[in-house]
XYZ file of C-alpha atoms in Angstrom:
553
model
C 127.823 63.211 76.113
C 130.324 65.956 75.146
C 129.320 69.642 75.234
C 129.999 69.960 71.490
C 127.702 67.053 70.733
C 125.009 68.404 73.055
C 125.094 71.752 71.273
C 124.800 70.100 67.871
C 121.839 67.991 68.973
C 120.219 70.978 70.649
C 120.385 72.956 67.412
C 118.745 70.083 65.526
C 115.918 69.922 68.045
C 115.404 73.706 67.865
C 115.092 73.459 64.083
C 112.563 70.631 64.450
C 110.504 72.640 66.968
C 110.585 75.705 64.716
C 109.330 73.627 61.803
C 106.527 72.253 63.976
C 105.494 75.747 65.095
C 105.363 76.938 61.484
C 103.195 73.973 60.532
C 100.672 74.743 63.230
C 100.477 78.316 61.946
C 99.719 77.289 58.371
C 96.319 78.007 56.877
C 94.308 75.772 54.608
C 95.010 78.205 51.738
C 98.770 77.731 52.252
C 98.462 74.060 51.368
C 97.101 74.957 47.927
C 100.477 76.419 46.943
C 102.465 73.450 48.275
C 103.553 71.253 45.403
C 102.193 67.731 46.153
C 104.938 65.301 47.082
C 104.039 61.649 46.624
C 106.156 59.468 48.904
C 105.644 56.091 50.543
C 104.185 55.819 54.022
C 107.424 54.144 55.156
C 109.557 57.039 53.880
C 107.190 59.539 55.479
C 107.384 57.776 58.837
C 111.193 57.765 58.688
C 111.238 61.472 57.841
C 109.011 62.357 60.794
C 111.048 60.287 63.246
C 114.765 61.211 63.046
C 115.694 59.304 66.210
C 115.468 55.828 64.669
C 117.962 55.341 61.845
C 119.130 52.423 59.681
C 122.277 52.326 57.581
C 120.504 51.849 54.237
C 117.027 53.055 53.282
C 114.197 53.698 55.744
C 113.515 51.814 58.998
C 110.852 49.138 58.695
C 107.635 49.946 60.576
C 107.396 48.554 64.094
C 106.615 46.189 65.630
C 108.710 43.490 63.995
C 108.779 39.871 65.044
C 112.122 39.110 66.667
C 113.965 35.788 66.701
C 117.570 34.814 67.313
C 120.135 35.915 64.741
C 121.293 33.440 62.108
C 124.327 31.218 62.729
C 126.165 33.112 59.972
C 125.504 36.482 61.669
C 126.545 35.139 65.053
C 129.768 33.668 63.699
C 130.772 36.901 61.920
C 129.932 39.025 64.943
C 131.761 36.897 67.525
C 134.876 36.150 65.463
C 135.421 39.244 63.314
C 133.354 42.249 64.386
C 132.728 42.357 68.128
C 135.899 44.229 69.147
C 135.507 46.859 66.445
C 132.018 48.110 67.366
C 132.859 50.153 70.482
C 135.552 52.297 68.774
C 133.103 53.249 66.002
C 130.441 54.322 68.514
C 133.028 56.255 70.542
C 134.308 58.049 67.441
C 130.786 59.313 66.768
C 130.255 60.161 70.455
C 127.415 57.637 70.803
C 127.101 56.273 74.299
C 125.399 52.906 73.974
C 122.848 51.852 76.599
C 122.459 48.491 74.841
C 123.621 46.830 71.655
C 123.256 43.350 70.214
C 121.771 41.400 67.351
C 118.639 39.509 66.411
C 116.604 38.613 63.357
C 113.556 40.745 62.523
C 110.602 39.667 60.403
C 107.831 41.843 58.957
C 104.451 41.190 60.591
C 102.619 41.654 57.292
C 104.493 38.768 55.635
C 102.801 35.437 56.284
C 105.677 33.237 55.134
C 108.537 33.751 57.583
C 111.080 32.717 54.997
C 110.297 35.676 52.731
C 111.579 38.648 54.753
C 114.191 37.955 57.407
C 116.943 40.425 58.143
C 119.701 39.918 60.667
C 119.801 43.161 62.615
C 122.591 44.707 64.622
C 120.956 47.256 66.906
C 122.206 50.028 69.175
C 120.064 51.806 71.769
C 121.418 55.149 72.943
C 120.521 58.370 74.754
C 122.467 60.358 72.133
C 120.342 62.949 70.303
C 122.228 63.438 67.025
C 120.623 61.566 64.099
C 123.538 62.497 61.803
C 125.891 60.645 64.129
C 123.444 57.708 64.119
C 123.568 57.508 60.325
C 127.344 57.788 60.049
C 127.962 55.132 62.720
C 125.317 52.801 61.252
C 126.981 53.010 57.816
C 130.400 52.197 59.269
C 129.082 49.184 61.178
C 127.157 48.033 58.084
C 130.355 48.141 55.990
C 132.159 46.279 58.758
C 129.765 43.339 58.444
C 129.979 43.477 54.636
C 133.768 43.326 54.710
C 133.492 40.285 56.997
C 131.399 38.463 54.388
C 127.788 39.361 55.298
C 125.585 39.889 52.211
C 124.137 43.420 52.059
C 120.569 42.217 51.457
C 120.585 39.992 54.569
C 121.503 42.575 57.210
C 120.422 45.935 58.572
C 122.057 48.112 61.227
C 119.759 50.245 63.387
C 120.594 52.961 65.925
C 117.734 54.350 68.001
C 117.050 56.734 70.870
C 114.179 54.821 72.463
C 113.110 57.820 74.575
C 112.759 60.314 71.724
C 111.601 58.081 68.871
C 107.886 58.127 68.134
C 108.192 54.610 66.653
C 107.934 53.221 70.189
C 104.780 55.132 71.118
C 101.969 52.954 72.439
C 98.200 53.416 72.125
C 95.820 53.605 75.079
C 92.030 54.126 75.258
C 90.526 57.594 75.553
C 88.582 57.668 78.834
C 88.331 61.409 79.618
C 85.112 63.155 78.521
C 86.817 66.547 78.187
C 89.340 65.118 75.736
C 86.492 63.518 73.765
C 84.518 66.781 73.643
C 87.544 68.702 72.347
C 87.663 66.629 69.149
C 84.054 65.506 68.760
C 82.934 68.234 66.371
C 86.030 67.844 64.194
C 85.863 64.057 63.607
C 83.968 64.118 60.334
C 86.013 67.027 58.972
C 89.133 64.970 59.681
C 87.569 62.006 57.873
C 86.753 64.193 54.848
C 90.317 65.511 54.624
C 91.890 62.038 54.934
C 89.647 60.699 52.177
C 90.633 63.642 49.967
C 94.391 63.095 50.305
C 94.475 59.298 50.723
C 91.274 58.072 49.087
C 92.406 54.484 48.513
C 95.390 54.327 50.876
C 93.881 54.977 54.297
C 93.030 51.938 56.414
C 91.671 53.592 59.559
C 91.448 56.812 61.575
C 91.783 56.238 65.313
C 91.567 58.574 68.301
C 93.963 57.308 70.976
C 96.050 58.395 73.906
C 99.673 57.987 72.803
C 102.873 57.704 74.821
C 105.492 55.329 76.120
C 104.412 52.123 77.865
C 105.718 53.099 81.317
C 102.753 53.821 83.651
C 104.157 57.221 84.693
C 104.820 58.420 81.132
C 102.923 61.404 79.731
C 100.251 60.463 77.209
C 98.729 62.782 74.639
C 95.412 62.634 72.768
C 96.387 61.820 69.191
C 94.611 61.428 65.871
C 96.192 58.320 64.374
C 95.836 58.015 60.593
C 96.834 54.562 59.303
C 97.664 53.879 55.640
C 98.426 50.599 53.881
C 101.993 49.342 53.608
C 103.740 50.700 50.517
C 101.005 53.260 49.819
C 102.036 56.610 48.311
C 100.266 59.898 49.066
C 100.882 63.598 49.581
C 101.412 63.073 53.313
C 102.803 66.571 53.827
C 99.668 68.095 52.363
C 97.541 65.797 54.546
C 99.515 66.761 57.646
C 99.218 70.501 56.998
C 95.476 70.293 56.415
C 94.861 68.187 59.539
C 97.048 70.319 61.815
C 94.952 73.354 60.937
C 91.849 71.470 62.109
C 93.569 70.240 65.286
C 95.232 73.545 66.228
C 92.623 74.535 68.830
C 91.758 71.056 70.121
C 94.868 70.048 72.052
C 95.100 66.855 69.965
C 98.278 65.714 68.219
C 98.683 63.889 64.901
C 100.535 60.775 63.742
C 100.403 59.290 60.234
C 101.631 55.681 60.237
C 101.473 52.432 58.245
C 99.019 49.816 59.481
C 96.100 47.534 58.620
C 93.203 45.882 60.421
C 92.674 42.133 60.383
C 89.545 40.092 60.352
C 89.803 37.517 63.085
C 90.128 34.590 60.644
C 93.472 35.708 59.224
C 95.260 32.737 60.785
C 98.958 32.943 61.565
C 99.185 29.494 63.164
C 97.012 26.480 64.030
C 95.564 26.063 67.501
C 97.846 23.710 69.428
C 95.536 21.244 71.205
C 97.479 19.912 74.177
C 94.778 18.072 76.120
C 91.292 16.598 75.792
C 88.745 18.870 74.152
C 85.542 19.642 76.056
C 82.479 17.778 74.810
C 80.171 19.341 73.846
C 82.002 22.542 72.794
C 81.822 25.643 74.961
C 82.049 29.408 74.577
C 85.356 30.236 72.898
C 85.780 26.882 71.121
C 87.311 26.589 67.651
C 84.718 26.264 64.874
C 84.701 26.538 61.089
C 82.759 25.689 57.976
C 82.769 21.964 57.215
C 85.560 21.093 54.788
C 87.258 24.493 54.979
C 90.859 23.731 55.975
C 92.089 27.312 55.584
C 89.900 29.190 58.014
C 88.849 29.090 61.670
C 86.997 31.232 64.169
C 85.278 31.182 67.526
C 81.983 29.838 68.872
C 80.443 32.889 70.518
C 77.376 31.904 72.518
C 74.069 30.029 72.462
C 70.858 32.002 71.943
C 67.216 31.421 71.081
C 65.630 32.702 67.883
C 61.882 33.319 68.302
C 60.062 33.295 64.953
C 56.691 34.967 64.211
C 55.020 31.545 63.712
C 55.675 30.707 67.364
C 58.640 28.421 66.688
C 61.752 28.860 68.855
C 65.111 27.693 67.494
C 68.237 27.177 69.615
C 71.153 28.775 67.746
C 74.886 29.446 68.049
C 76.059 32.995 67.348
C 79.349 33.670 65.562
C 80.540 35.957 62.734
C 79.507 35.575 59.116
C 83.093 35.885 57.897
C 84.174 33.045 60.224
C 82.151 30.659 58.042
C 81.923 32.294 54.641
C 84.794 33.459 52.465
C 84.857 33.772 48.683
C 86.003 30.230 47.882
C 82.848 29.275 45.983
C 80.186 31.344 44.202
C 77.653 30.463 46.925
C 79.988 31.530 49.723
C 80.894 34.725 47.872
C 77.188 35.538 47.509
C 76.567 34.988 51.229
C 79.606 37.091 52.136
C 78.196 39.875 49.962
C 74.422 39.568 50.405
C 73.924 37.343 53.466
C 71.734 34.249 53.871
C 68.059 34.492 54.730
C 66.090 31.812 56.575
C 65.359 28.914 54.237
C 67.973 29.957 51.681
C 70.650 27.303 50.994
C 68.686 25.112 53.422
C 70.939 22.495 55.049
C 73.819 23.202 52.658
C 76.398 24.589 55.112
C 77.468 22.913 58.355
C 79.735 24.246 61.085
C 82.208 21.838 62.690
C 84.061 21.565 65.997
C 86.953 21.959 66.088
C 87.599 23.823 62.835
C 89.033 21.542 60.137
C 92.131 23.755 60.019
C 92.911 23.020 63.689
C 91.772 19.390 63.709
C 93.778 18.270 60.689
C 96.970 20.016 61.809
C 96.847 18.400 65.255
C 96.124 14.940 63.825
C 99.137 15.287 61.521
C 101.263 16.442 64.462
C 100.242 13.404 66.495
C 100.682 11.098 63.484
C 104.302 12.241 63.273
C 104.763 11.645 66.988
C 103.362 8.112 66.615
C 105.794 7.404 63.791
C 108.678 8.506 65.990
C 107.142 6.743 69.037
C 107.191 9.827 71.243
C 103.509 9.912 72.318
C 102.724 9.759 76.041
C 99.454 8.360 77.425
C 97.622 11.711 77.475
C 98.563 12.375 73.837
C 97.340 8.912 72.845
C 94.016 9.714 74.516
C 93.842 13.056 72.680
C 94.695 11.351 69.387
C 91.807 8.917 69.816
C 89.432 11.748 70.731
C 90.356 13.799 67.663
C 89.760 10.835 65.366
C 86.460 10.142 67.111
C 85.338 13.729 66.841
C 86.325 13.911 63.194
C 84.717 17.033 61.870
C 81.850 16.954 64.372
C 78.919 19.089 63.267
C 77.708 21.663 65.758
C 74.777 22.502 63.509
C 73.584 23.845 60.179
C 73.926 27.517 59.275
C 70.399 28.913 58.945
C 71.027 32.657 58.501
C 73.914 35.092 58.063
C 74.245 38.822 57.613
C 77.088 38.912 55.117
C 79.159 42.065 55.605
C 77.085 45.252 55.837
C 76.773 48.326 58.017
C 73.776 49.433 60.047
C 72.110 52.790 60.655
C 74.665 53.584 63.390
C 77.499 53.300 60.845
C 78.836 50.094 62.442
C 79.804 46.876 60.686
C 77.221 44.080 60.919
C 78.749 40.601 60.742
C 76.838 37.666 62.259
C 75.807 34.084 61.527
C 73.291 31.798 63.268
C 73.883 28.044 63.452
C 70.953 25.750 64.331
C 72.088 23.979 67.483
C 71.006 21.316 69.932
C 69.053 22.480 72.979
C 71.282 20.324 75.186
C 74.303 22.411 74.233
C 72.845 25.694 75.425
C 75.213 26.629 78.212
C 76.815 30.067 78.264
C 79.323 30.339 81.099
C 80.822 33.633 82.229
C 84.576 33.506 82.946
C 85.032 33.228 86.707
C 87.192 35.244 89.092
C 89.675 32.362 88.996
C 90.164 32.817 85.243
C 90.220 36.629 85.355
C 92.907 38.001 87.648
C 91.326 41.346 88.492
C 90.444 42.451 92.031
C 87.198 44.115 90.965
C 85.953 41.004 89.107
C 84.202 38.692 91.565
C 81.994 36.382 89.463
C 81.988 32.871 91.008
C 82.807 29.698 89.108
C 79.909 28.116 87.189
C 77.963 31.375 86.656
C 75.857 31.431 83.485
C 75.111 34.387 81.244
C 71.550 35.335 82.124
C 71.236 38.894 80.806
C 72.497 41.254 78.152
C 73.455 44.917 78.396
C 74.493 47.810 76.193
C 78.160 48.593 75.628
C 79.174 51.451 77.926
C 82.090 53.550 76.750
C 84.995 53.312 79.185
C 83.805 50.011 80.692
C 85.995 47.059 81.588
C 85.074 43.862 79.660
C 85.995 40.165 79.216
C 86.069 37.925 76.136
C 86.504 34.199 75.440
C 88.237 33.348 72.164
C 89.615 30.402 70.199
C 93.186 31.782 70.085
C 93.720 33.901 73.191
C 91.189 32.314 75.548
C 89.916 34.560 78.341
C 91.206 38.148 78.103
C 90.242 41.552 79.488
C 90.171 45.095 78.129
C 88.724 48.607 78.313
C 86.229 50.114 75.872
C 87.500 53.402 74.465
C 85.185 56.420 74.458
C 86.223 57.195 70.882
C 85.267 55.102 67.861
C 87.545 54.349 64.901
C 86.722 55.111 61.261
C 87.422 52.067 59.075
C 87.012 51.649 55.298
C 86.056 48.220 53.975
C 86.906 48.603 50.264
C 86.123 44.956 49.454
C 82.561 45.597 50.677
C 82.275 49.162 49.335
C 81.609 50.783 52.689
C 83.119 52.620 55.648
C 82.101 52.330 59.296
C 82.677 53.690 62.800
C 83.771 50.912 65.156
C 83.955 50.358 68.908
C 87.501 49.614 70.106
C 88.562 47.536 73.104
C 92.138 47.855 74.368
C 93.911 44.998 76.118
C 95.268 46.217 79.470
C 97.629 43.468 80.588
C 97.535 41.150 77.540
C 96.429 41.020 73.912
C 92.654 41.421 73.843
C 92.329 39.443 70.604
C 94.373 37.710 67.929
C 93.687 35.961 64.636
C 90.734 33.527 64.649
C 89.179 35.095 67.761
C 86.337 36.446 65.591
C 82.938 35.427 66.947
C 84.058 35.599 70.595
C 81.436 36.414 73.220
C 82.177 39.663 75.112
C 80.706 40.244 78.592
C 80.853 43.096 81.088
C 81.993 43.163 84.704
C 78.581 41.865 85.821
C 78.632 38.910 83.409
C 76.072 40.380 80.989
C 76.471 39.732 77.256
C 77.356 42.978 75.456
C 78.451 41.806 71.985
C 80.725 39.678 69.810
C 84.216 40.375 68.520
C 84.690 40.578 64.742
C 88.244 41.828 64.185
C 91.474 43.110 65.649
C 94.535 45.217 65.035
C 97.681 43.250 65.775
C 100.461 45.471 64.491
C 100.588 47.716 67.549
C 103.312 48.036 70.167
C 101.202 47.510 73.234
C 98.472 44.916 73.695
C 96.251 44.300 70.691
C 92.996 46.122 70.030
C 89.711 44.320 69.327
C 86.521 45.497 67.579
C 83.030 44.404 68.608
C 79.465 44.486 67.378
C 77.110 45.391 70.273
C 74.477 42.790 71.113
C 71.740 45.380 70.606
C 72.929 45.891 67.011
C 72.803 42.130 66.478
C 69.261 41.836 67.866
C 68.018 44.712 65.702
C 69.673 43.412 62.532
C 68.529 39.809 63.042
C 64.994 41.115 63.564
C 65.179 43.106 60.342
C 66.781 40.286 58.363
C 64.892 37.216 59.630
C 61.779 38.713 61.364
C 62.914 36.687 64.397
C 63.843 37.911 67.873
C 66.992 36.846 69.715
C 67.095 36.094 73.429
C 69.314 34.260 75.900
C-alpha cells in the first residue's frame, strides 16, 4: 500500500476512534438533545461498518447463502470484463487478496427465486472505504455496460480483517465477565424496549471476534432487530454505551431473528431404511399436517394421582400445533389439559411433510427407472409405514413462560410401553476425547443444566451434535404470545447445534443424563448455529402444575 494511501486511511481511523471516545463520554442527558433519527437496521449496520462496501445502497446483512454465479454473469465476466478489473483496483490503490463472483441469496427469503443477486466481490487489506466505494462503482458500471441488468448484480469490496460483519459469536464462560454485566442486564433490557419497542428480536450476551482460534474475543451486548425495522439506533447506542462504560463490555446492534425449530427450509432426505419403531431424534408431526415437522425427544412415564402410569413421548407443543384450525390455535395459545380433545390429535412417524416428499421423489425415480434395490426397499417401507401413529396427544403446554422467565413449550404423546428406549449417543457418534459413553447406553437419570457445560443433542435435521451452554441467558420477546423470556443458549463448537425442525430434540450432558429439550434456534449467524433449550426440571414442574402428574424416566 502506498504511503499516501496509508496516511489517508490512518486519518479515517483516527476520526472513527475519536467519535467512539466521544460516544463513551456522553451522558444520558446528552441523548435528550439529540434529534431522533429513524433509519433502517440495514442502513445503521452499514454506517457502523465502513470496511464492507457495495456499489449501490447498503450491504445486505450476513450471512448470505452462496451458490455459483449465473451463466449470464459468467459469460459477461469471462468474455468482456475480466481483463479490466485489475486496472480499476490498481488505480484506486486497492491490493486484492481475492476476487471472484458468486450468487448470494438472503437467508430470510424462503423462496430462492425471489432474491438472487450475482455478486462480484473483492477482498482486500486496504483500509480506505472511500476507495472501496469508488472502485465498486466503476466495476458496477463495467458490468452494466457489458449488458448486466442493474437489479441483478451487486459489487462488494471488503476488508475481512477490519469489518465487524464477519464477527462470530462464542459462549460466555468466564465468571468475572458475567459478574461485570450482571447488574446491568435489566437496565439494558429497559432501554432497548424504550427505543425499539416492537423492533427488537433479542438481546444476547456473547463473546465476539473472528473465527480463528487465536483471535481476540470481546464480551459484547448484541441487540438484534427485525429485518427492515426502523428505530432511533443512534439514541439507543448512546444510552447503552453509558450503561456499559464501566463494564468492559462492547455493543453491536444488528439485524436478526430467532426461529422456532419447525420453520422448515427443506424436507428430510431419507436415504435408507427407517428404524422401526422410531428412536430419539426421529421425524414426527401431527397427522395430516404436510407443512410442519419436528423431532421425537424421548420416552417418559407420567404418574397420575389415581395411581395410573402412562408411557409418553416428550416433544414441543409447537411441533404439533400451529394455528391452522381453531382447535390448534386454542391449544397453541392455552394448551391442552388431560382429557381435553380426547383422542382427537395423533402424532405420526415420519412427519407427513417428510414422508410425502420422499414418496414423490421415489415415484419420480420409478418413472425414470433409476431406482436401485435399496431404494426399492425404502419405497416399500415408506408405503407400508404410511403415516404410522406413534400415539395420541394427551396434554400440551401451549406457549407460556414460567416463574423463572423461561419459555415453556412441551407436548406429551401417549405411547406404547414397548417403544420406551432412550439411547444416549455413544462415543462412536460423538467425536470428542472427553466423551466416553459406550454404545447401547440408555438414559437412566436426569440432571440440571449447568452453565458452561458441554452437551449433546439428537435431532431430526442435524442428527447428533454437540455444544457448550453459555453462562449468560438471552432476552427474547415473543410478540405473537404477548410475552418476553430469558433463554438458555447452547453454542455449536464444531458444527451447527440445531437447524429447522430440530425442535423437541432430547439434550443430554457428558454423563448421559437428560437435561432438557430443544425448542428453537438462531440460524443467521456466521459461526455454528445456536440452540435454545427448556431444562428438564422446568418441564417436570410445569407438567405437575398443568396435569397434576409427575414425570420420570
